[in-house]
């Protein structure tokens, strides 16, 4: 049985050119550029709670780091460094090698150095901590939304949730939607370029990890404002792909795991955001407006401007 140290050495030790000193000592050394602040975030993935234990390890390696990088994107930070703590039930080298391949593919894609970590025997548990840089005072916060700001979302939220419904046998997706949606679930693409471009442009931002309604709700609460969403303005990729209207709406409004960004910006910046969408080749959709009102109150209007049932947890079925 290979020792813990030989496994780390074999699969996780890589050069860390963005660090002063990478893995191998008691700690890593990094240098934050002058005038920059450090953004720090951690997000744990636990087997059978956040993913099935038989998940493809290479995809899991990608996703483990990607969901953490997404939090840096939501803060407008440039990803720089990461450490990762891993508990493994057994030292299955094939599994570890595939996991490391996915992890480093994501690290390379987003130019982040893994500068250290820890492995131990235990129930499968993956816990990266990521570090990113943002110019002083320029981080995108949840607390900056103001009455009159427009609400925007990137991409097409809900695709990952519909893919999960397919994989769990609750809905049957067919090609080409199947491949695209499963990719959204297993290989999320954190919106780093968008987050960087939103510095000085967005008034508030968050990444959609728990669902559009819930995560927008965090902005509304932290900013002490209310919001109106217009159903016919929401990106409708998932609604078009799903013949079950309730399930489609539920995926769109409460489906997590897409790692798109929801952000607010003054209406005067509308045209800049349209231009940004073109420059990044990324759909950015205006979905509603911030209003003065009870902190956290979210109202969803249908095409006839009738309110639809929606809670902070997401969409409540029409029947309820
Ligand atoms: Mg987040």
Short mmCIF file of C-alpha atoms and ligand atoms in Angstrom, two decimals:
data_model
loop_
_atom_site.label_atom_id
_atom_site.label_comp_id
_atom_site.label_asym_id
_atom_site.label_seq_id
_atom_site.Cartn_x
_atom_site.Cartn_y
_atom_site.Cartn_z
CA UNK A 1 0.00 0.00 0.00
CA UNK A 2 1.55 3.34 -1.04
CA UNK A 3 2.11 5.78 1.80
CA UNK A 4 0.30 9.08 2.03
CA UNK A 5 3.49 10.96 1.16
CA UNK A 6 4.28 8.95 -1.93
CA UNK A 7 0.71 9.49 -3.19
CA UNK A 8 0.96 13.25 -2.68
CA UNK A 9 4.35 13.26 -4.32
CA UNK A 10 3.19 11.19 -7.25
CA UNK A 11 -0.13 12.84 -8.07
CA UNK A 12 -0.33 16.27 -6.46
CA UNK A 13 3.19 17.67 -6.52
CA UNK A 14 3.47 20.10 -9.42
CA UNK A 15 5.55 23.23 -9.96
CA UNK A 16 3.79 26.35 -8.67
CA UNK A 17 5.20 29.22 -10.74
CA UNK A 18 2.76 31.76 -9.25
CA UNK A 19 3.99 31.09 -5.70
CA UNK A 20 7.24 32.10 -3.99
CA UNK A 21 7.31 28.59 -2.51
CA UNK A 22 4.86 25.79 -3.37
CA UNK A 23 4.17 22.48 -1.61
CA UNK A 24 6.92 20.69 0.29
CA UNK A 25 7.58 22.82 3.36
CA UNK A 26 5.38 23.43 6.40
CA UNK A 27 3.56 26.09 4.43
CA UNK A 28 3.45 27.73 1.04
CA UNK A 29 4.69 31.27 0.44
CA UNK A 30 2.86 33.63 -1.88
CA UNK A 31 3.25 37.34 -2.59
CA UNK A 32 0.19 39.52 -3.10
CA UNK A 33 0.86 42.24 -5.66
CA UNK A 34 1.01 45.84 -4.32
CA UNK A 35 -2.40 47.48 -4.17
CA UNK A 36 -4.24 44.17 -4.27
CA UNK A 37 -6.44 42.51 -1.70
CA UNK A 38 -6.65 38.77 -1.13
CA UNK A 39 -10.03 37.06 -1.61
CA UNK A 40 -10.24 33.74 0.27
CA UNK A 41 -12.99 31.17 -0.12
CA UNK A 42 -13.53 27.51 0.72
CA UNK A 43 -16.26 25.09 -0.32
CA UNK A 44 -16.34 21.46 0.84
CA UNK A 45 -17.67 18.59 -1.30
CA UNK A 46 -18.83 15.55 0.65
CA UNK A 47 -19.57 12.20 -1.01
CA UNK A 48 -23.28 11.27 -1.07
CA UNK A 49 -24.20 14.79 -0.02
CA UNK A 50 -22.77 16.88 -2.87
CA UNK A 51 -21.95 14.12 -5.35
CA UNK A 52 -22.47 10.37 -5.79
CA UNK A 53 -19.49 8.34 -4.58
CA UNK A 54 -19.30 6.62 -7.99
CA UNK A 55 -18.94 9.97 -9.85
CA UNK A 56 -16.28 9.87 -12.56
CA UNK A 57 -13.15 10.92 -10.62
CA UNK A 58 -11.71 13.07 -13.42
CA UNK A 59 -14.93 15.10 -13.69
CA UNK A 60 -15.02 15.31 -9.90
CA UNK A 61 -11.47 16.68 -9.82
CA UNK A 62 -12.48 19.41 -12.26
CA UNK A 63 -15.66 20.28 -10.42
CA UNK A 64 -14.07 20.31 -6.97
CA UNK A 65 -11.80 23.16 -7.97
CA UNK A 66 -14.23 24.82 -10.40
CA UNK A 67 -16.94 25.43 -7.79
CA UNK A 68 -14.36 27.11 -5.56
CA UNK A 69 -13.00 29.26 -8.40
CA UNK A 70 -16.61 30.30 -9.07
CA UNK A 71 -16.68 32.07 -5.70
CA UNK A 72 -13.58 34.03 -6.71
CA UNK A 73 -15.31 34.93 -10.00
CA UNK A 74 -18.34 36.17 -8.05
CA UNK A 75 -16.03 38.48 -6.07
CA UNK A 76 -14.38 39.86 -9.22
CA UNK A 77 -11.08 38.24 -8.21
CA UNK A 78 -8.28 36.84 -10.35
CA UNK A 79 -7.70 33.23 -9.22
CA UNK A 80 -4.11 32.77 -8.02
CA UNK A 81 -3.53 29.96 -5.52
CA UNK A 82 -5.30 26.98 -3.96
CA UNK A 83 -4.71 24.39 -1.26
CA UNK A 84 -6.75 21.21 -1.02
CA UNK A 85 -7.52 18.85 1.85
CA UNK A 86 -8.67 15.40 0.76
CA UNK A 87 -10.03 12.51 2.82
CA UNK A 88 -10.02 9.21 0.92
CA UNK A 89 -11.69 5.97 1.97
CA UNK A 90 -8.84 3.98 0.43
CA UNK A 91 -5.73 4.73 -1.57
CA UNK A 92 -7.11 3.64 -4.95
CA UNK A 93 -4.35 4.88 -7.22
CA UNK A 94 -6.42 4.71 -10.40
CA UNK A 95 -9.06 6.91 -8.78
CA UNK A 96 -6.48 9.34 -7.38
CA UNK A 97 -4.69 9.63 -10.71
CA UNK A 98 -7.94 10.44 -12.54
CA UNK A 99 -9.02 12.89 -9.83
CA UNK A 100 -5.65 14.67 -10.03
CA UNK A 101 -5.93 14.87 -13.85
CA UNK A 102 -9.28 16.65 -13.57
CA UNK A 103 -8.11 18.88 -10.75
CA UNK A 104 -5.00 20.06 -12.60
CA UNK A 105 -6.90 20.44 -15.89
CA UNK A 106 -9.11 22.97 -14.09
CA UNK A 107 -6.10 24.58 -12.37
CA UNK A 108 -4.38 25.00 -15.74
CA UNK A 109 -7.52 26.32 -17.45
CA UNK A 110 -7.96 29.02 -14.80
CA UNK A 111 -4.25 29.67 -14.19
CA UNK A 112 -4.37 28.82 -10.50
CA UNK A 113 -1.48 27.11 -8.65
CA UNK A 114 -2.14 24.36 -6.13
CA UNK A 115 0.45 25.26 -3.50
CA UNK A 116 -0.27 22.68 -0.83
CA UNK A 117 -2.71 20.30 0.75
CA UNK A 118 -3.29 17.40 3.03
CA UNK A 119 -4.53 13.86 2.53
CA UNK A 120 -5.92 11.50 5.12
CA UNK A 121 -7.88 8.28 5.28
CA UNK A 122 -11.60 8.80 5.91
CA UNK A 123 -14.98 9.11 4.23
CA UNK A 124 -14.49 10.73 0.80
CA UNK A 125 -14.39 14.48 1.38
CA UNK A 126 -12.81 17.15 -0.81
CA UNK A 127 -12.07 20.59 0.57
CA UNK A 128 -10.17 23.17 -1.47
CA UNK A 129 -9.44 26.68 -0.30
CA UNK A 130 -8.82 29.21 -3.03
CA UNK A 131 -7.08 32.56 -3.02
CA UNK A 132 -7.57 35.32 -5.55
CA UNK A 133 -6.49 38.92 -6.03
CA UNK A 134 -8.61 41.99 -6.52
CA UNK A 135 -7.55 45.67 -6.54
CA UNK A 136 -8.19 47.33 -3.16
CA UNK A 137 -11.85 48.30 -2.79
CA UNK A 138 -12.89 46.71 -6.11
CA UNK A 139 -14.31 43.36 -4.94
CA UNK A 140 -17.87 42.63 -6.03
CA UNK A 141 -20.02 42.27 -2.91
CA UNK A 142 -23.54 41.03 -2.28
CA UNK A 143 -24.40 44.23 -0.44
CA UNK A 144 -24.19 46.83 -3.21
CA UNK A 145 -27.54 46.49 -5.03
CA UNK A 146 -29.61 49.68 -5.09
CA UNK A 147 -33.22 50.45 -6.00
CA UNK A 148 -33.50 50.90 -9.77
CA UNK A 149 -30.54 48.64 -10.58
CA UNK A 150 -31.11 46.07 -13.30
CA UNK A 151 -30.66 42.37 -12.48
CA UNK A 152 -28.65 40.26 -14.91
CA UNK A 153 -27.70 36.59 -15.19
CA UNK A 154 -25.05 34.92 -17.34
CA UNK A 155 -25.65 31.80 -19.42
CA UNK A 156 -28.66 29.55 -18.94
CA UNK A 157 -29.33 28.57 -15.32
CA UNK A 158 -31.16 25.30 -14.72
CA UNK A 159 -29.33 23.12 -17.26
CA UNK A 160 -27.26 21.33 -14.60
CA UNK A 161 -30.37 20.65 -12.51
CA UNK A 162 -32.22 19.17 -15.49
CA UNK A 163 -29.19 16.96 -16.25
CA UNK A 164 -29.30 15.75 -12.65
CA UNK A 165 -33.03 15.01 -13.02
CA UNK A 166 -32.14 12.93 -16.09
CA UNK A 167 -29.35 11.05 -14.30
CA UNK A 168 -31.71 10.33 -11.38
CA UNK A 169 -34.41 9.03 -13.75
CA UNK A 170 -36.87 11.85 -12.99
CA UNK A 171 -36.85 13.10 -16.59
CA UNK A 172 -35.60 11.80 -19.93
CA UNK A 173 -33.43 14.24 -21.91
CA UNK A 174 -32.46 13.52 -25.49
CA UNK A 175 -29.56 14.75 -27.63
CA UNK A 176 -28.19 17.30 -28.23
CA UNK A 177 -29.51 18.83 -24.99
CA UNK A 178 -28.41 15.77 -23.01
CA UNK A 179 -24.68 16.18 -23.73
CA UNK A 180 -24.74 19.94 -23.24
CA UNK A 181 -26.64 19.80 -19.97
CA UNK A 182 -24.57 16.93 -18.53
CA UNK A 183 -21.45 18.95 -19.36
CA UNK A 184 -22.94 21.92 -17.47
CA UNK A 185 -23.38 19.62 -14.46
CA UNK A 186 -20.06 17.78 -14.57
CA UNK A 187 -17.70 20.42 -16.04
CA UNK A 188 -18.96 23.79 -14.83
CA UNK A 189 -17.10 26.78 -16.28
CA UNK A 190 -16.64 29.41 -13.57
CA UNK A 191 -17.26 32.88 -15.01
CA UNK A 192 -13.89 34.36 -14.14
CA UNK A 193 -13.58 36.60 -17.21
CA UNK A 194 -17.05 38.01 -16.52
CA UNK A 195 -16.26 38.63 -12.84
CA UNK A 196 -13.10 40.53 -13.78
CA UNK A 197 -14.99 42.62 -16.35
CA UNK A 198 -17.72 43.47 -13.82
CA UNK A 199 -15.28 45.29 -11.50
CA UNK A 200 -16.46 48.89 -11.40
CA UNK A 201 -19.54 47.97 -13.44
CA UNK A 202 -21.73 45.69 -11.30
CA UNK A 203 -23.15 46.97 -8.02
CA UNK A 204 -23.48 43.45 -6.55
CA UNK A 205 -22.77 39.88 -7.64
CA UNK A 206 -23.06 36.26 -6.54
CA UNK A 207 -22.56 32.91 -8.24
CA UNK A 208 -25.53 30.57 -8.70
CA UNK A 209 -24.61 27.53 -6.62
CA UNK A 210 -27.90 26.94 -4.80
CA UNK A 211 -30.37 28.27 -7.41
CA UNK A 212 -31.22 31.57 -9.05
CA UNK A 213 -33.92 32.54 -6.53
CA UNK A 214 -31.95 31.54 -3.44
CA UNK A 215 -28.71 33.18 -4.54
CA UNK A 216 -30.37 36.37 -5.78
CA UNK A 217 -32.12 36.30 -2.39
CA UNK A 218 -28.72 36.60 -0.69
CA UNK A 219 -28.04 39.81 -2.66
CA UNK A 220 -31.46 41.19 -1.72
CA UNK A 221 -30.94 40.44 1.96
CA UNK A 222 -27.39 41.78 2.15
CA UNK A 223 -28.39 44.88 0.17
CA UNK A 224 -31.68 45.34 2.11
CA UNK A 225 -33.75 45.65 -1.08
CA UNK A 226 -36.53 43.78 -2.93
CA UNK A 227 -36.70 42.66 -6.56
CA UNK A 228 -39.10 41.95 -9.40
CA UNK A 229 -38.24 39.19 -11.89
CA UNK A 230 -40.08 38.83 -15.20
CA UNK A 231 -40.62 35.20 -16.19
CA UNK A 232 -40.62 35.96 -19.92
CA UNK A 233 -37.21 37.66 -19.56
CA UNK A 234 -35.47 34.66 -17.97
CA UNK A 235 -33.11 32.62 -20.18
CA UNK A 236 -35.41 29.86 -21.47
CA UNK A 237 -32.98 27.14 -22.59
CA UNK A 238 -34.08 24.80 -19.83
CA UNK A 239 -37.80 25.59 -20.32
CA UNK A 240 -37.53 24.81 -24.05
CA UNK A 241 -35.76 21.53 -23.33
CA UNK A 242 -38.26 20.35 -20.71
CA UNK A 243 -41.85 19.45 -21.60
CA UNK A 244 -42.71 19.29 -17.88
CA UNK A 245 -43.38 22.98 -17.12
CA UNK A 246 -43.20 22.63 -13.35
CA UNK A 247 -39.90 20.75 -13.50
CA UNK A 248 -38.48 23.27 -16.01
CA UNK A 249 -39.39 26.23 -13.80
CA UNK A 250 -38.09 24.45 -10.74
CA UNK A 251 -34.73 23.82 -12.48
CA UNK A 252 -34.56 27.41 -13.75
CA UNK A 253 -35.38 29.07 -10.43
CA UNK A 254 -34.11 26.61 -7.81
CA UNK A 255 -31.63 24.40 -9.66
CA UNK A 256 -28.12 24.84 -8.33
CA UNK A 257 -24.78 23.77 -9.70
CA UNK A 258 -24.65 25.95 -12.83
CA UNK A 259 -22.14 28.44 -11.42
CA UNK A 260 -23.40 31.28 -13.55
CA UNK A 261 -23.19 34.81 -12.11
CA UNK A 262 -26.19 36.87 -11.03
CA UNK A 263 -25.36 40.55 -10.76
CA UNK A 264 -26.94 43.96 -10.51
CA UNK A 265 -25.88 47.19 -12.20
CA UNK A 266 -27.30 50.70 -12.58
CA UNK A 267 -29.64 50.97 -15.58
CA UNK A 268 -27.24 53.60 -16.99
CA UNK A 269 -24.69 50.79 -17.55
CA UNK A 270 -27.12 48.67 -19.64
CA UNK A 271 -25.39 49.22 -22.98
CA UNK A 272 -21.92 48.47 -21.52
CA UNK A 273 -23.22 45.11 -20.33
CA UNK A 274 -24.66 44.32 -23.76
CA UNK A 275 -21.25 45.13 -25.27
CA UNK A 276 -19.54 42.99 -22.63
CA UNK A 277 -21.80 40.05 -23.54
CA UNK A 278 -20.65 40.36 -27.16
CA UNK A 279 -16.97 40.74 -26.20
CA UNK A 280 -17.04 37.67 -23.93
CA UNK A 281 -19.30 35.69 -26.29
CA UNK A 282 -21.42 34.91 -23.22
CA UNK A 283 -25.18 35.48 -23.00
CA UNK A 284 -26.00 38.14 -20.38
CA UNK A 285 -29.72 38.53 -19.81
CA UNK A 286 -31.54 41.30 -17.97
CA UNK A 287 -34.07 39.42 -15.86
CA UNK A 288 -35.55 42.02 -13.55
CA UNK A 289 -35.14 45.12 -11.44
CA UNK A 290 -34.19 46.00 -7.88
CA UNK A 291 -36.81 47.90 -5.91
CA UNK A 292 -37.08 49.50 -2.51
CA UNK A 293 -39.06 47.13 -0.32
CA UNK A 294 -38.80 44.48 2.37
CA UNK A 295 -35.22 43.15 2.43
CA UNK A 296 -35.04 39.88 0.53
CA UNK A 297 -38.52 40.06 -1.03
CA UNK A 298 -38.51 38.49 -4.49
CA UNK A 299 -41.55 38.72 -6.78
CA UNK A 300 -41.82 36.73 -10.01
CA UNK A 301 -44.30 38.06 -12.58
CA UNK A 302 -45.70 36.07 -15.50
CA UNK A 303 -46.27 37.55 -18.98
CA UNK A 304 -49.60 39.02 -17.79
CA UNK A 305 -47.78 40.58 -14.82
CA UNK A 306 -49.47 38.20 -12.38
CA UNK A 307 -47.27 37.14 -9.44
CA UNK A 308 -46.16 33.49 -9.48
CA UNK A 309 -45.38 31.58 -6.29
CA UNK A 310 -41.70 31.88 -5.47
CA UNK A 311 -39.80 31.60 -2.23
CA UNK A 312 -36.17 32.15 -1.31
CA UNK A 313 -35.68 28.42 -1.71
CA UNK A 314 -36.97 28.67 -5.26
CA UNK A 315 -40.06 27.94 -7.19
CA UNK A 316 -43.06 26.46 -5.39
CA UNK A 317 -45.18 24.35 -7.66
CA UNK A 318 -48.31 26.03 -9.01
CA UNK A 319 -50.46 23.54 -7.11
CA UNK A 320 -49.23 24.68 -3.72
MG1 LIG B 1 -20.87 31.49 -3.94
#
